[in-house]
Amino acid sequence: MFKENRIEFLIRWHLYRRWKRRSVLRQSEYIFHTIMPRLCGMGDIFIDLGANIGDVTLAARRYGMKVIAFEPDPIARAVLEERTINDGGITIIPKAVGGSARIATIHQHPGVDDLMKTQSSSLMLTHEHAGGNVFDVEVVNIVDFINKVEGRIAALKMDIEPTFSK
């Protein structure tokens, strides 16, 4: 997902729609590519909450946006950092976000060495996290953070689970 440029994606999307059923993932990508040209200008800011390995982060960069990517999971973040190592337009913040600043516990899926499993790392403990790694992470108050950002925030992508303060 998000590996093609806008033109390549739109051609593939229309061909796919003609002969196959719609895919929710592909539909999300279609919406992204449809609205991004309308939202962004060069140098505008895209905030990626729950960046994981950076597919959406890199797609936003292709539209010329500066990206602030939050990713608390160290395994996913290492891949994100490697993919964006020479891109000065991407700032990676190794923290979670929430409604209040605090320290919270992250629960990883036990098979986290499979990168797809890093998508399920969560501040909420569920049955799928049993036996996985557990560690503390700093949580940033997202409202305070946004109020301090200098520049125009054009878009915010949120792919995080709801959490509750203790």
XYZ file of N, CA and C in Angstrom:
498
model
N 0.835 -1.180 0.000
C 0.000 0.000 0.000
C 0.880 1.243 0.000
N 0.478 2.278 -0.680
C 1.167 3.564 -0.748
C 2.559 3.467 -1.353
N 2.792 2.498 -2.220
C 4.112 2.348 -2.819
C 4.200 3.035 -4.182
N 3.049 3.271 -4.819
C 3.036 3.881 -6.146
C 2.827 5.387 -6.036
N 3.202 6.109 -7.099
C 2.871 7.528 -7.111
C 1.386 7.670 -7.450
N 0.878 8.877 -7.411
C -0.553 9.114 -7.588
C -1.073 8.600 -8.931
N -0.384 8.892 -10.012
C -0.843 8.473 -11.347
C -0.850 6.953 -11.460
N 0.232 6.302 -11.048
C 0.288 4.833 -11.099
C -0.856 4.233 -10.272
N -1.077 4.803 -9.094
C -2.125 4.272 -8.246
C -3.497 4.429 -8.907
N -3.792 5.614 -9.440
C -5.119 5.842 -10.014
C -5.383 4.929 -11.207
N -4.375 4.695 -12.033
C -4.549 3.765 -13.153
C -4.840 2.370 -12.627
N -4.036 1.908 -11.669
C -4.253 0.574 -11.092
C -5.611 0.498 -10.402
N -6.014 1.558 -9.704
C -7.296 1.588 -9.004
C -8.449 1.394 -9.982
N -8.439 2.154 -11.067
C -9.544 2.055 -12.021
C -9.572 0.701 -12.720
N -8.426 0.145 -13.048
C -8.387 -1.189 -13.643
C -8.863 -2.236 -12.641
N -8.435 -2.113 -11.420
C -8.819 -3.053 -10.368
C -10.331 -3.007 -10.142
N -10.869 -1.792 -10.060
C -12.310 -1.638 -9.837
C -13.119 -2.227 -10.973
N -12.591 -2.171 -12.159
C -13.328 -2.673 -13.315
C -13.487 -4.194 -13.278
N -12.456 -4.903 -12.786
C -12.480 -6.366 -12.848
C -12.567 -7.070 -11.505
N -12.402 -6.373 -10.428
C -12.425 -7.017 -9.102
C -13.357 -6.259 -8.168
N -13.593 -6.882 -7.012
C -14.363 -6.185 -5.982
C -13.484 -5.131 -5.313
N -14.111 -4.167 -4.672
C -13.368 -3.109 -3.985
C -12.681 -3.653 -2.740
N -11.508 -3.161 -2.495
C -10.757 -3.500 -1.296
C -10.794 -2.296 -0.367
N -11.044 -2.524 0.919
C -11.094 -1.425 1.879
C -9.738 -0.715 1.925
N -8.638 -1.479 1.932
C -7.319 -0.852 1.954
C -7.098 -0.004 0.713
N -7.439 -0.532 -0.437
C -7.249 0.230 -1.668
C -8.180 1.440 -1.685
N -9.366 1.321 -1.121
C -10.277 2.462 -1.082
C -9.711 3.566 -0.197
N -9.094 3.206 0.924
C -8.465 4.202 1.790
C -7.349 4.920 1.044
N -6.592 4.160 0.291
C -5.503 4.745 -0.489
C -6.062 5.676 -1.574
N -7.165 5.285 -2.195
C -7.810 6.118 -3.205
C -8.246 7.454 -2.600
N -8.869 7.405 -1.433
C -9.312 8.630 -0.760
C -8.102 9.508 -0.437
N -7.030 8.902 0.069
C -5.805 9.642 0.388
C -5.305 10.389 -0.847
N -5.157 9.682 -1.964
C -4.629 10.304 -3.178
C -5.605 11.322 -3.787
N -6.874 11.185 -3.494
C -7.857 12.137 -4.011
C -7.833 13.447 -3.232
N -7.701 13.361 -1.905
C -7.766 14.593 -1.114
C -6.423 15.279 -0.897
N -5.333 14.542 -0.953
C -4.037 15.167 -0.671
C -3.707 16.346 -1.592
N -3.915 16.256 -2.897
C -3.603 17.424 -3.732
C -4.423 18.664 -3.375
N -5.609 18.463 -2.840
C -6.466 19.583 -2.450
C -6.056 20.184 -1.111
N -5.492 19.350 -0.245
C -5.160 19.785 1.120
C -3.832 20.505 1.230
N -2.855 20.015 0.506
C -1.494 20.392 0.852
C -0.856 21.362 -0.121
N 0.041 22.122 0.450
C 0.929 22.964 -0.313
C 2.347 22.604 0.080
N 3.308 22.975 -0.728
C 4.696 22.667 -0.400
C 5.040 23.266 0.962
N 5.598 22.439 1.828
C 6.006 22.906 3.142
C 4.930 22.828 4.200
N 3.685 22.499 3.813
C 2.652 22.296 4.826
C 3.039 21.082 5.668
N 2.380 20.935 6.800
C 2.738 19.874 7.737
C 1.672 18.783 7.752
N 2.152 17.546 7.716
C 1.319 16.350 7.828
C 1.749 15.666 9.128
N 0.821 15.456 10.046
C 1.138 14.770 11.295
C 0.622 13.344 11.190
N 1.520 12.384 11.391
C 1.198 10.967 11.272
C 1.258 10.338 12.663
N 0.095 10.131 13.255
C 0.011 9.526 14.588
C -0.125 8.015 14.408
N 0.875 7.287 14.849
C 0.905 5.840 14.630
C 1.498 5.560 13.267
N 2.695 6.073 13.016
C 3.329 5.987 11.697
C 3.744 4.575 11.313
N 3.965 3.705 12.288
C 4.435 2.348 12.055
C 5.696 2.372 11.201
N 5.739 1.675 10.072
C 6.974 1.617 9.277
C 7.045 2.712 8.220
N 6.036 3.576 8.152
C 6.145 4.786 7.357
C 5.540 4.816 5.972
N 4.657 3.901 5.629
C 4.059 3.939 4.288
C 3.314 5.255 4.041
N 2.481 5.674 4.990
C 1.722 6.919 4.824
C 2.651 8.126 4.962
N 3.620 8.043 5.856
C 4.609 9.118 6.022
C 5.303 9.407 4.698
N 5.781 8.367 4.035
C 6.486 8.545 2.762
C 5.548 9.038 1.662
N 4.299 8.574 1.674
C 3.328 9.044 0.687
C 3.063 10.538 0.859
N 2.956 11.004 2.101
C 2.753 12.440 2.361
C 3.968 13.240 1.905
N 5.157 12.701 2.089
C 6.383 13.385 1.629
C 6.389 13.544 0.116
N 5.867 12.560 -0.591
C 5.819 12.662 -2.061
C 4.929 13.814 -2.516
N 4.042 14.276 -1.644
C 3.210 15.444 -1.943
C 3.888 16.739 -1.498
N 5.118 16.658 -1.049
C 5.881 17.842 -0.679
C 5.640 18.341 0.725
N 4.963 17.555 1.528
C 4.666 17.991 2.889
C 5.805 17.648 3.841
N 5.971 18.478 4.863
C 6.849 18.132 5.979
C 6.038 17.190 6.856
N 6.674 16.166 7.399
C 5.940 15.173 8.182
C 6.499 15.083 9.592
N 5.590 15.062 10.555
C 5.934 14.765 11.946
C 5.295 13.409 12.222
N 6.135 12.396 12.452
C 5.646 11.027 12.621
C 5.870 10.557 14.053
N 4.804 10.147 14.702
C 4.880 9.576 16.043
C 4.848 8.059 15.920
N 5.834 7.385 16.509
C 5.830 5.914 16.539
C 6.539 5.437 17.800
N 5.776 4.921 18.769
C 6.390 4.476 20.024
C 6.990 3.068 19.968
N 6.554 2.232 19.031
C 7.059 0.857 18.966
C 8.481 0.862 18.409
N 9.479 0.395 19.185
C 10.873 0.491 18.742
C 11.206 -0.341 17.501
N 10.509 -1.443 17.292
C 10.796 -2.276 16.118
C 10.292 -1.592 14.852
N 9.047 -1.121 14.874
C 8.500 -0.401 13.724
C 9.273 0.896 13.494
N 9.612 1.590 14.587
C 10.333 2.865 14.461
C 11.711 2.677 13.826
N 12.386 1.582 14.125
C 13.706 1.324 13.525
C 13.584 1.199 12.009
N 12.535 0.540 11.545
C 12.310 0.420 10.100
C 11.965 1.786 9.515
N 11.109 2.537 10.205
C 10.746 3.892 9.778
C 11.985 4.774 9.664
N 12.851 4.731 10.665
C 14.072 5.547 10.642
C 14.992 5.140 9.499
N 15.092 3.856 9.247
C 15.938 3.380 8.146
C 15.383 3.831 6.795
N 14.072 3.797 6.643
C 13.439 4.194 5.374
C 13.517 5.702 5.127
N 13.700 6.493 6.186
C 13.657 7.951 6.055
C 14.966 8.614 6.463
N 16.045 7.850 6.517
C 17.308 8.299 7.109
C 17.853 9.609 6.522
N 17.740 9.822 5.245
C 18.313 11.023 4.622
C 17.266 12.063 4.253
N 16.100 12.002 4.864
C 15.027 12.934 4.531
C 14.852 13.938 5.663
N 15.345 15.137 5.467
C 15.251 16.185 6.479
C 13.846 16.733 6.669
N 12.911 16.337 5.806
C 11.533 16.815 5.918
C 10.675 15.940 6.808
N 11.282 14.914 7.414
C 10.535 14.013 8.295
C 11.142 14.064 9.690
N 10.300 14.346 10.668
C 10.710 14.330 12.070
C 10.014 13.149 12.731
N 10.802 12.260 13.313
C 10.238 11.082 13.978
C 10.300 11.300 15.488
N 9.152 11.138 16.125
C 9.068 11.310 17.574
C 8.746 9.940 18.189
N 9.657 9.439 19.034
C 9.495 8.092 19.595
C 8.565 8.043 20.809
N 7.389 8.594 20.644
C 6.438 8.677 21.751
C 5.049 8.311 21.256
N 4.158 8.036 22.207
C 2.745 7.829 21.896
C 2.031 9.163 22.060
N 0.790 9.230 21.623
C -0.004 10.444 21.807
C -1.295 10.106 22.538
N -1.818 11.081 23.230
C -3.066 10.879 23.956
C -3.645 12.203 24.401
N -4.639 12.136 25.258
C -5.304 13.332 25.752
C -4.617 13.975 26.932
N -3.598 13.304 27.472
C -2.843 13.876 28.583
C -1.409 13.374 28.531
N -0.488 14.195 29.013
C 0.925 13.805 29.068
C 1.102 12.870 30.263
N 1.768 11.742 30.029
C 1.968 10.758 31.090
C 2.921 9.668 30.607
N 3.155 8.709 31.438
C 3.881 7.503 31.063
C 2.846 6.387 30.962
N 2.918 5.607 29.885
C 1.966 4.501 29.688
C 2.749 3.247 29.311
N 2.078 2.133 29.366
C 2.689 0.848 29.036
C 2.259 0.416 27.645
N 3.241 0.038 26.834
C 2.958 -0.496 25.490
C 3.010 -2.008 25.567
N 2.064 -2.640 24.905
C 2.001 -4.096 24.822
C 2.240 -4.490 23.367
N 3.257 -5.310 23.144
C 3.542 -5.784 21.796
C 2.965 -7.179 21.602
N 2.647 -7.476 20.371
C 2.206 -8.809 19.981
C 3.396 -9.754 20.160
N 3.197 -10.997 20.609
C 4.329 -11.894 20.825
C 5.129 -12.195 19.549
N 4.542 -12.115 18.376
C 5.261 -12.370 17.126
C 5.732 -11.089 16.482
N 6.180 -10.126 17.288
C 6.490 -8.782 16.805
C 7.664 -8.751 15.818
N 8.461 -9.832 15.726
C 9.533 -9.835 14.740
C 8.969 -9.881 13.320
N 7.684 -10.247 13.166
C 6.981 -10.116 11.896
C 6.472 -8.667 11.864
N 6.991 -7.859 10.938
C 6.661 -6.424 10.925
C 5.167 -6.140 10.887
N 4.385 -7.022 10.278
C 2.937 -6.800 10.237
C 2.347 -6.817 11.655
N 2.974 -7.527 12.570
C 2.470 -7.614 13.945
C 2.741 -6.335 14.720
N 3.675 -5.498 14.257
C 3.938 -4.236 14.967
C 2.740 -3.303 14.865
N 1.876 -3.535 13.884
C 0.684 -2.697 13.753
C -0.271 -2.890 14.922
N -0.143 -4.009 15.634
C -1.061 -4.256 16.750
C -0.477 -3.872 18.100
N 0.735 -3.292 18.120
C 1.263 -2.803 19.398
C 0.289 -1.765 19.944
N 0.031 -1.821 21.235
C -1.041 -0.996 21.771
C -0.794 -0.603 23.217
N -1.407 0.497 23.634
C -1.403 0.888 25.032
C -2.503 0.144 25.787
N -3.328 -0.587 25.053
C -4.403 -1.373 25.673
C -4.010 -2.849 25.640
N -4.091 -3.512 26.769
C -3.784 -4.932 26.846
C -4.987 -5.734 26.356
N -4.755 -6.587 25.359
C -5.816 -7.471 24.864
C -5.285 -8.897 24.881
N -6.136 -9.849 24.582
C -5.723 -11.254 24.580
C -4.618 -11.520 23.560
N -4.584 -10.784 22.464
C -3.563 -11.034 21.438
C -2.159 -10.593 21.872
N -2.063 -9.822 22.948
C -0.762 -9.364 23.438
C -0.167 -10.289 24.506
N -0.905 -11.300 24.916
C -0.425 -12.204 25.968
C 0.904 -12.835 25.550
N 1.888 -12.703 26.405
C 3.205 -13.269 26.115
C 4.116 -12.343 25.320
N 3.633 -11.172 24.952
C 4.444 -10.222 24.194
C 5.250 -9.311 25.112
N 6.136 -8.534 24.522
C 6.945 -7.579 25.287
C 6.072 -6.466 25.844
N 6.477 -5.954 26.993
C 5.779 -4.855 27.653
C 6.838 -3.841 28.075
N 6.602 -2.558 27.794
C 7.541 -1.517 28.211
C 6.820 -0.187 28.336
N 7.432 0.733 29.065
C 6.837 2.051 29.271
C 7.258 3.008 28.170
N 6.367 3.933 27.863
C 6.623 4.936 26.842
C 6.013 6.263 27.292
N 6.626 7.342 26.871
C 6.082 8.672 27.171
C 4.916 8.953 26.231
N 3.856 9.499 26.793
C 2.681 9.892 26.012
C 2.638 11.409 25.985
N 2.477 11.972 24.794
C 2.423 13.410 24.581
C 0.963 13.849 24.516
N 0.624 14.957 25.157
C -0.713 15.530 25.044
C -0.818 16.117 23.637
N -1.657 15.534 22.817
C -1.716 15.912 21.396
C -2.203 17.351 21.200
N -3.113 17.813 22.026
C -3.611 19.187 21.885
C -2.485 20.180 22.178
N -1.746 19.941 23.256
C -0.616 20.817 23.578
C 0.422 20.784 22.460
N 0.685 19.595 21.923
C 1.672 19.467 20.860
C 1.254 20.265 19.621
N 0.011 20.105 19.198
C -0.483 20.803 18.006
C -0.429 22.310 18.195
N -0.759 22.784 19.390
C -0.722 24.223 19.652
C 0.680 24.801 19.558
N 1.712 23.972 19.734
C 3.096 24.443 19.676
C 3.740 24.292 18.296
N 3.076 23.609 17.379
C 3.643 23.401 16.039
C 3.675 24.728 15.293
N 4.827 25.040 14.727
C 4.958 26.249 13.917
C 4.767 25.863 12.456
N 3.859 26.538 11.793
C 3.555 26.235 10.401
C 2.115 25.772 10.273
N 1.696 25.592 9.038
C 0.321 25.198 8.740
C 0.198 23.683 8.741
N -0.640 23.156 9.629
C -0.925 21.726 9.636
C -2.052 21.490 8.643
N -1.750 20.790 7.563
C -2.740 20.552 6.518
C -3.533 19.273 6.772
N -2.895 18.276 7.389
C -3.577 16.997 7.600
C -2.985 16.282 8.804
N -3.831 15.484 9.426
C -3.419 14.661 10.552
C -4.001 13.272 10.327
N -3.131 12.262 10.280
C -3.568 10.871 10.131
C -3.450 10.208 11.492
N -4.546 9.614 11.950
C -4.535 8.999 13.267
C -4.854 7.509 13.119
N -3.866 6.700 13.420
C -4.035 5.245 13.384
C -3.565 4.728 14.734
N -4.350 5.058 15.755
C -4.001 4.693 17.133
C -5.259 4.188 17.839
N -5.029 3.488 18.935
C -6.145 2.972 19.723
C -6.500 3.971 20.812
N -7.758 4.022 21.211
C -8.124 4.911 22.317
C -7.515 4.379 23.613
N -7.087 5.280 24.467
C -6.568 4.883 25.779
C -7.215 5.749 26.832
N -7.153 5.272 28.025
C -7.797 5.978 29.116
C -6.752 6.283 30.180
N -6.801 7.486 30.726
C -5.864 7.867 31.783
C -6.215 7.112 33.063
N -5.179 6.798 33.823
C -5.405 6.103 35.093
C -5.736 7.100 36.169
